[in-house]
Amino acid sequence: MVFSDLFFLFVFLPSVACCYLLAYLADTQWLSKGQLKKSFTLRNAVLVLFSLLFYAWGEPVYVLLMLICVALTYLCGRLMAWKPTTHQLGLVLGLIVNIGILSIFKYTGMLVETLNQLGLHVPDPKISLPIGISFYVFQSISYLVDVYRGDNPVQKNFGRLLLYISMFPQLIAGPIVRYGRVAEELEDRHVTQQDLAEGIQRFLMGLGKKVILANQFSELAGQFMHATVGDAPTVAGAWMGVIAFSLQIYFDFSGYSDMAIGIGRCLGFHFNENFNHPYICTSITDFWRRWHISLCSFFRDYVYIPLGGNRRHQVLNICVVWFLTGLWHGADWTFAMWGIYFALVVLFEKYFYLKKIQPHLWRPLQHVYALMIVIIGRVLFYFDDLDQVFAFYKVLFGGAIGFDFIAESGWWNNFWLWIIGIVLCLPVGEWLSKLNTRVFGKVPVLAVSAETIFKIAFGIMVIVLSVALLVGATNNAFIYTRF
């Protein structure tokens, strides 16, 4: 089940809302003095139940795997808190369990395939990849490490830990939520009218990104990327395909993050931001401060800094982190090459570009440089076969110059899609907010009214267009669910 599915929008989500509201009413008890005492037992139980149902909808068998992962993480956390002599043991066992589960189910196939290519003839166990395993394993690891460091107390209630790891808004595609971010809200949270309004608005924004933009760019990317490999059209066609894919993956993943954050907000949880207009970056270092922020901060805090960070072996640490980042995205050597590619770029920037070139470079050229590096790297992200990667690069940098008929029609037939997609990569919301304040700033009531009317009209437009596009849609999966 995905967020941009008619069943989710009109059956699952309303069912969650109704049951959660009933649980809220049942949890609320009046004391003798007339004060309101709130218990979250039923509300949490409702969220856990629907989260397990949400996950089981696609792969029922792997719900058991996730429950085993959570149970072992819980036991390792309790072991850390048992007595000082078992503190480190609990962390080590927890890391072995979680990394072991991730390695077995995600990387066994890659290892077997590599060994077979070397001529060892190892039988393939045919282990399929559970949806979202990279996300819930990383959340388990962050919980264990934060407890070990003393940043958060151990969670003694298994149900709350299960809710933290399995919560359906962020379960299968993030953002990767730190335990400390929601620890208090697992026990005590409040939903205001502002939370509901902003949560619904954020969800609709994400829905529009996914259905109205990402799905359309997905069709363009498939048309041009695969045509380039098979039919070898012009350079224009190749660039059009990889730019379409770059826009697709941004609107797809940032849209999912927006929907996850919006649903969480409506339930009283405040998840961390995951994107900050990454395509306005002026360097690759800047880009990775803006793209998939929760993953980048995870590798920084739990891998890069423990390895020594900037203090020692910095070059090696950067290479290790980016190699692991590539493998996290997929069990294939193209992803490993993607990680190495960005490691080399980051090292180039750290020791040369940021110090000697960028300060003297015209700002628009800084954007062009950063976007070119990102777009070229998307090729490694798209194909899972190195032969296809090299074939595409050959066309991208050495194909026939000019527009072919397919490329020309792909541009003009989707002219407004290209324009809207490019414009919405910019911080348009911030600009409109500033414009509204400037125009109606002297009359706050008008400013609030104008903003409210715009948000309502925007929400209605997104719902109508999204439902119309989803009826009969065949290409609606989120890219990051496969990680």
Short mmCIF file of C-alpha atoms in Angstrom, two decimals, residues 47-358:
data_model
loop_
_atom_site.label_atom_id
_atom_site.label_comp_id
_atom_site.label_asym_id
_atom_site.label_seq_id
_atom_site.Cartn_x
_atom_site.Cartn_y
_atom_site.Cartn_z
CA LEU A 47 -1.58 3.18 15.46
CA VAL A 48 0.41 -0.03 15.97
CA LEU A 49 -2.48 -2.14 14.61
CA PHE A 50 -2.92 0.01 11.50
CA SER A 51 0.84 0.23 11.00
CA LEU A 52 1.15 -3.56 10.96
CA LEU A 53 -1.84 -3.79 8.63
CA PHE A 54 -0.28 -1.16 6.36
CA TYR A 55 2.99 -3.09 6.18
CA ALA A 56 1.32 -6.48 5.82
CA TRP A 57 -0.78 -5.22 2.90
CA GLY A 58 2.12 -5.73 0.52
CA GLU A 59 4.22 -8.40 2.24
CA PRO A 60 2.41 -10.20 5.11
CA VAL A 61 5.24 -12.66 5.71
CA TYR A 62 7.77 -9.93 6.51
CA VAL A 63 5.68 -8.43 9.31
CA LEU A 64 7.08 -11.24 11.45
CA LEU A 65 10.62 -10.22 10.49
CA MET A 66 9.99 -6.64 11.54
CA LEU A 67 8.45 -7.79 14.84
CA ILE A 68 11.49 -9.99 15.52
CA CYS A 69 13.77 -7.05 14.76
CA VAL A 70 11.86 -4.79 17.16
CA ALA A 71 11.73 -7.46 19.87
CA LEU A 72 15.48 -8.10 19.72
CA THR A 73 16.16 -4.36 19.71
CA TYR A 74 13.93 -4.01 22.78
CA LEU A 75 15.74 -6.81 24.61
CA CYS A 76 19.15 -5.36 23.76
CA GLY A 77 18.03 -1.99 25.06
CA ARG A 78 16.87 -3.52 28.32
CA LEU A 79 20.18 -5.41 28.54
CA MET A 80 22.04 -2.10 28.32
CA ALA A 81 20.00 -0.75 31.22
CA TRP A 82 20.23 -3.92 33.31
CA LYS A 83 23.60 -3.22 34.91
CA PRO A 84 26.84 -1.39 33.98
CA THR A 85 28.65 -4.58 32.98
CA THR A 86 26.08 -5.36 30.27
CA HIS A 87 25.82 -1.82 28.90
CA GLN A 88 28.28 -2.32 26.06
CA LEU A 89 27.21 -5.92 25.47
CA GLY A 90 23.64 -4.81 24.76
CA LEU A 91 24.82 -2.33 22.14
CA VAL A 92 27.13 -4.83 20.43
CA LEU A 93 24.44 -7.52 20.28
CA GLY A 94 21.88 -5.02 19.03
CA LEU A 95 24.15 -3.83 16.23
CA ILE A 96 25.00 -7.40 15.24
CA VAL A 97 21.32 -8.35 15.11
CA ASN A 98 20.16 -5.34 13.10
CA ILE A 99 23.09 -5.15 10.71
CA GLY A 100 22.94 -8.94 10.32
CA ILE A 101 19.24 -8.87 9.41
CA LEU A 102 19.82 -6.05 6.93
CA SER A 103 22.84 -7.80 5.38
CA ILE A 104 21.13 -11.17 5.00
CA PHE A 105 17.93 -9.89 3.42
CA LYS A 106 19.42 -7.08 1.35
CA TYR A 107 22.95 -8.07 0.33
CA THR A 108 22.98 -11.88 0.11
CA GLY A 109 21.83 -11.80 -3.52
CA MET A 110 24.48 -9.23 -4.44
CA LEU A 111 27.21 -11.28 -2.76
CA VAL A 112 26.12 -14.51 -4.46
CA GLU A 113 25.92 -12.85 -7.86
CA THR A 114 29.41 -11.37 -7.43
CA LEU A 115 30.88 -14.73 -6.39
CA ASN A 116 29.24 -16.43 -9.35
CA GLN A 117 30.71 -13.85 -11.70
CA LEU A 118 34.10 -14.79 -10.24
CA GLY A 119 33.42 -18.43 -11.19
CA LEU A 120 32.65 -19.92 -7.75
CA HIS A 121 29.15 -21.24 -8.66
CA VAL A 122 27.37 -20.44 -5.38
CA PRO A 123 23.62 -21.32 -5.35
CA ASP A 124 21.30 -18.30 -5.13
CA PRO A 125 18.99 -18.54 -2.06
CA LYS A 126 16.45 -16.23 -3.79
CA ILE A 127 15.88 -13.98 -0.78
CA SER A 128 13.50 -11.14 -1.63
CA LEU A 129 14.00 -7.67 -0.17
CA PRO A 130 11.46 -6.69 2.51
CA ILE A 131 9.95 -3.27 1.88
CA GLY A 132 11.41 -0.51 4.04
CA ILE A 133 13.94 -2.73 5.83
CA SER A 134 16.70 -0.14 5.44
CA PHE A 135 14.56 2.46 7.18
CA TYR A 136 13.32 0.51 10.19
CA VAL A 137 16.72 -1.12 10.78
CA PHE A 138 18.39 2.30 10.81
CA GLN A 139 15.81 3.58 13.29
CA SER A 140 16.51 0.56 15.52
CA ILE A 141 20.24 1.29 15.34
CA SER A 142 19.76 4.97 16.16
CA TYR A 143 17.66 4.01 19.20
CA LEU A 144 20.31 1.63 20.52
CA VAL A 145 23.21 4.03 19.98
CA ASP A 146 21.36 6.97 21.55
CA VAL A 147 20.50 4.86 24.60
CA TYR A 148 24.11 3.69 24.86
CA ARG A 149 25.37 7.28 24.69
CA GLY A 150 22.91 8.36 27.35
CA ASP A 151 21.08 10.74 25.02
CA ASN A 152 17.77 8.99 25.75
CA PRO A 153 16.58 6.61 28.48
CA VAL A 154 15.84 3.01 27.54
CA GLN A 155 12.23 2.38 26.53
CA LYS A 156 10.73 -0.11 28.99
CA ASN A 157 7.37 -0.31 27.21
CA PHE A 158 7.58 -2.68 24.23
CA GLY A 159 4.45 -1.22 22.63
CA ARG A 160 5.92 2.27 22.49
CA LEU A 161 9.15 1.04 20.94
CA LEU A 162 7.12 -0.97 18.41
CA LEU A 163 5.11 2.14 17.57
CA TYR A 164 8.29 4.20 17.11
CA ILE A 165 9.83 1.73 14.66
CA SER A 166 6.69 0.56 12.84
CA MET A 167 4.69 3.81 12.63
CA PHE A 168 3.13 3.64 9.17
CA PRO A 169 3.70 7.26 7.99
CA GLN A 170 7.49 6.82 7.94
CA LEU A 171 7.81 3.02 7.94
CA ILE A 172 8.63 2.18 4.33
CA ALA A 173 10.35 5.31 2.97
CA GLY A 174 11.32 7.58 5.83
CA PRO A 175 12.25 10.09 6.91
CA ILE A 176 14.56 8.26 9.33
CA VAL A 177 13.21 9.55 12.64
CA ARG A 178 15.52 9.64 15.66
CA TYR A 179 14.04 8.14 18.80
CA GLY A 180 14.76 11.29 20.80
CA ARG A 181 12.69 13.28 18.32
CA VAL A 182 9.44 11.49 19.24
CA ALA A 183 10.23 9.86 22.61
CA GLU A 184 8.07 12.27 24.60
CA GLU A 185 5.30 12.24 22.02
CA LEU A 186 4.98 8.45 22.32
CA GLU A 187 3.78 9.07 25.88
CA ASP A 188 2.16 12.50 25.73
CA ARG A 189 1.13 14.42 22.63
CA HIS A 190 -1.45 17.02 21.78
CA VAL A 191 -3.05 17.82 18.44
CA THR A 192 -4.19 21.42 17.96
CA GLN A 193 -6.26 22.91 15.16
CA GLN A 194 -3.05 24.35 13.75
CA ASP A 195 -1.47 20.89 13.75
CA LEU A 196 -4.41 19.48 11.81
CA ALA A 197 -4.51 22.35 9.32
CA GLU A 198 -0.77 22.34 8.65
CA GLY A 199 -0.64 18.54 8.61
CA ILE A 200 -3.41 18.27 6.01
CA GLN A 201 -1.81 21.02 3.92
CA ARG A 202 1.57 19.26 4.05
CA PHE A 203 0.00 15.94 3.07
CA LEU A 204 -1.77 17.48 0.10
CA MET A 205 1.43 19.18 -0.99
CA GLY A 206 3.18 15.83 -0.99
CA LEU A 207 0.30 14.16 -2.80
CA GLY A 208 0.47 16.76 -5.55
CA LYS A 209 4.24 16.34 -5.89
CA LYS A 210 3.86 12.60 -6.30
CA VAL A 211 0.76 12.20 -8.46
CA ILE A 212 0.72 15.39 -10.53
CA LEU A 213 4.47 15.75 -11.09
CA ALA A 214 6.56 12.67 -10.21
CA ASN A 215 4.34 10.17 -12.00
CA GLN A 216 4.38 12.25 -15.19
CA PHE A 217 8.15 12.73 -15.09
CA SER A 218 8.47 8.98 -14.52
CA GLU A 219 6.87 8.30 -17.89
CA LEU A 220 9.18 10.78 -19.60
CA ALA A 221 12.25 9.34 -17.88
CA GLY A 222 11.33 5.80 -18.91
CA GLN A 223 10.68 6.88 -22.48
CA PHE A 224 14.00 8.66 -22.96
CA MET A 225 16.37 6.72 -20.68
CA HIS A 226 15.56 3.33 -22.16
CA ALA A 227 15.21 4.66 -25.69
CA THR A 228 18.69 6.13 -25.37
CA VAL A 229 20.18 2.75 -24.53
CA GLY A 230 18.31 0.87 -27.21
CA ASP A 231 17.91 3.30 -30.09
CA ALA A 232 20.82 5.71 -29.52
CA PRO A 233 19.00 9.00 -30.25
CA THR A 234 20.50 12.45 -29.90
CA VAL A 235 22.31 14.01 -26.99
CA ALA A 236 19.18 16.09 -26.38
CA GLY A 237 17.10 12.97 -25.83
CA ALA A 238 19.60 11.57 -23.36
CA TRP A 239 19.78 14.79 -21.36
CA MET A 240 16.01 15.15 -21.42
CA GLY A 241 15.67 11.66 -19.97
CA VAL A 242 18.14 12.10 -17.13
CA ILE A 243 16.75 15.54 -16.23
CA ALA A 244 13.23 14.07 -16.19
CA PHE A 245 14.46 11.32 -13.87
CA SER A 246 16.15 13.90 -11.62
CA LEU A 247 12.86 15.78 -11.32
CA GLN A 248 10.94 12.53 -10.84
CA ILE A 249 13.06 11.30 -7.95
CA TYR A 250 12.94 14.68 -6.22
CA PHE A 251 9.17 15.10 -6.40
CA ASP A 252 8.65 11.41 -5.64
CA PHE A 253 10.77 11.24 -2.49
CA SER A 254 10.17 14.75 -1.18
CA GLY A 255 6.47 14.19 -1.82
CA TYR A 256 6.51 11.02 0.27
CA SER A 257 8.37 12.85 3.04
CA ASP A 258 5.81 15.67 2.94
CA MET A 259 2.95 13.18 3.25
CA ALA A 260 4.68 11.33 6.09
CA ILE A 261 5.36 14.57 7.97
CA GLY A 262 1.79 15.73 7.36
CA ILE A 263 0.18 12.51 8.64
CA GLY A 264 2.51 12.51 11.64
CA ARG A 265 1.56 16.10 12.42
CA CYS A 266 -2.15 15.23 12.36
CA LEU A 267 -1.43 12.44 14.88
CA GLY A 268 0.63 14.69 17.17
CA PHE A 269 4.12 13.65 16.01
CA HIS A 270 6.68 16.13 14.72
CA PHE A 271 9.02 14.34 12.31
CA ASN A 272 12.21 15.95 11.13
CA GLU A 273 12.42 17.69 7.77
CA ASN A 274 13.99 15.64 4.99
CA PHE A 275 14.40 18.13 2.12
CA ASN A 276 15.30 21.79 1.84
CA HIS A 277 15.11 22.72 -1.87
CA PRO A 278 18.20 20.69 -2.83
CA TYR A 279 18.24 21.79 -6.46
CA ILE A 280 19.09 25.39 -5.52
CA CYS A 281 22.44 24.17 -4.16
CA THR A 282 25.74 25.83 -5.08
CA SER A 283 27.94 22.79 -4.43
CA ILE A 284 27.61 19.06 -3.83
CA THR A 285 28.42 19.61 -0.17
CA ASP A 286 25.49 22.05 -0.05
CA PHE A 287 23.31 19.59 -1.97
CA TRP A 288 23.79 16.85 0.62
CA ARG A 289 22.86 19.24 3.41
CA ARG A 290 19.52 19.66 1.65
CA TRP A 291 18.75 16.20 0.20
CA HIS A 292 17.56 13.25 2.33
CA ILE A 293 18.67 15.15 5.44
CA SER A 294 17.73 12.36 7.85
CA LEU A 295 19.98 9.82 6.08
CA CYS A 296 22.91 12.23 5.79
CA SER A 297 22.70 13.13 9.47
CA PHE A 298 22.50 9.42 10.35
CA PHE A 299 25.74 8.59 8.55
CA ARG A 300 27.39 11.71 9.96
CA ASP A 301 26.47 11.01 13.59
CA TYR A 302 26.68 7.20 13.65
CA VAL A 303 29.46 6.44 11.13
CA TYR A 304 31.56 9.44 10.14
CA ILE A 305 32.12 10.97 13.59
CA PRO A 306 32.75 7.61 15.36
CA LEU A 307 35.33 6.75 12.68
CA GLY A 308 37.20 9.93 13.54
CA GLY A 309 35.35 12.58 11.55
CA ASN A 310 37.56 15.53 10.70
CA ARG A 311 40.08 14.68 13.42
CA ARG A 312 41.85 11.70 11.84
CA HIS A 313 41.76 9.68 8.61
CA GLN A 314 39.31 12.17 7.12
CA VAL A 315 39.75 11.04 3.52
CA LEU A 316 39.24 7.39 4.46
CA ASN A 317 36.20 8.28 6.60
CA ILE A 318 34.57 10.17 3.74
CA CYS A 319 35.18 7.27 1.34
CA VAL A 320 33.78 4.71 3.80
CA VAL A 321 30.67 6.79 4.50
CA TRP A 322 29.89 7.35 0.82
CA PHE A 323 30.53 3.73 -0.11
CA LEU A 324 28.09 2.65 2.60
CA THR A 325 25.63 5.35 1.51
CA GLY A 326 25.70 3.93 -2.00
CA LEU A 327 25.13 0.37 -0.79
CA TRP A 328 22.32 1.55 1.50
CA HIS A 329 20.44 2.77 -1.56
CA GLY A 330 20.66 -0.57 -3.31
CA ALA A 331 22.38 -3.96 -3.34
CA ASP A 332 24.10 -3.46 -6.65
CA TRP A 333 27.54 -2.34 -7.76
CA THR A 334 26.03 0.59 -9.67
CA PHE A 335 24.96 2.04 -6.32
CA ALA A 336 28.43 1.42 -4.90
CA MET A 337 29.89 3.29 -7.88
CA TRP A 338 27.37 6.07 -7.25
CA GLY A 339 28.65 6.36 -3.68
CA ILE A 340 32.29 6.38 -4.79
CA TYR A 341 31.44 9.02 -7.42
CA PHE A 342 30.08 11.38 -4.77
CA ALA A 343 32.95 10.58 -2.40
CA LEU A 344 35.42 11.78 -5.04
CA VAL A 345 33.37 14.92 -5.72
CA VAL A 346 33.08 15.73 -2.00
CA LEU A 347 36.85 15.30 -1.57
CA PHE A 348 37.48 17.53 -4.59
CA GLU A 349 35.25 20.21 -3.11
CA LYS A 350 36.65 19.96 0.39
CA TYR A 351 40.28 20.30 -0.60
CA PHE A 352 40.07 22.43 -3.74
CA TYR A 353 36.73 23.74 -5.08
CA LEU A 354 35.21 25.32 -1.95
CA LYS A 355 38.45 27.09 -1.05
CA LYS A 356 39.95 28.11 -4.37
CA ILE A 357 37.24 28.13 -7.05
CA GLN A 358 33.80 28.78 -5.57
#
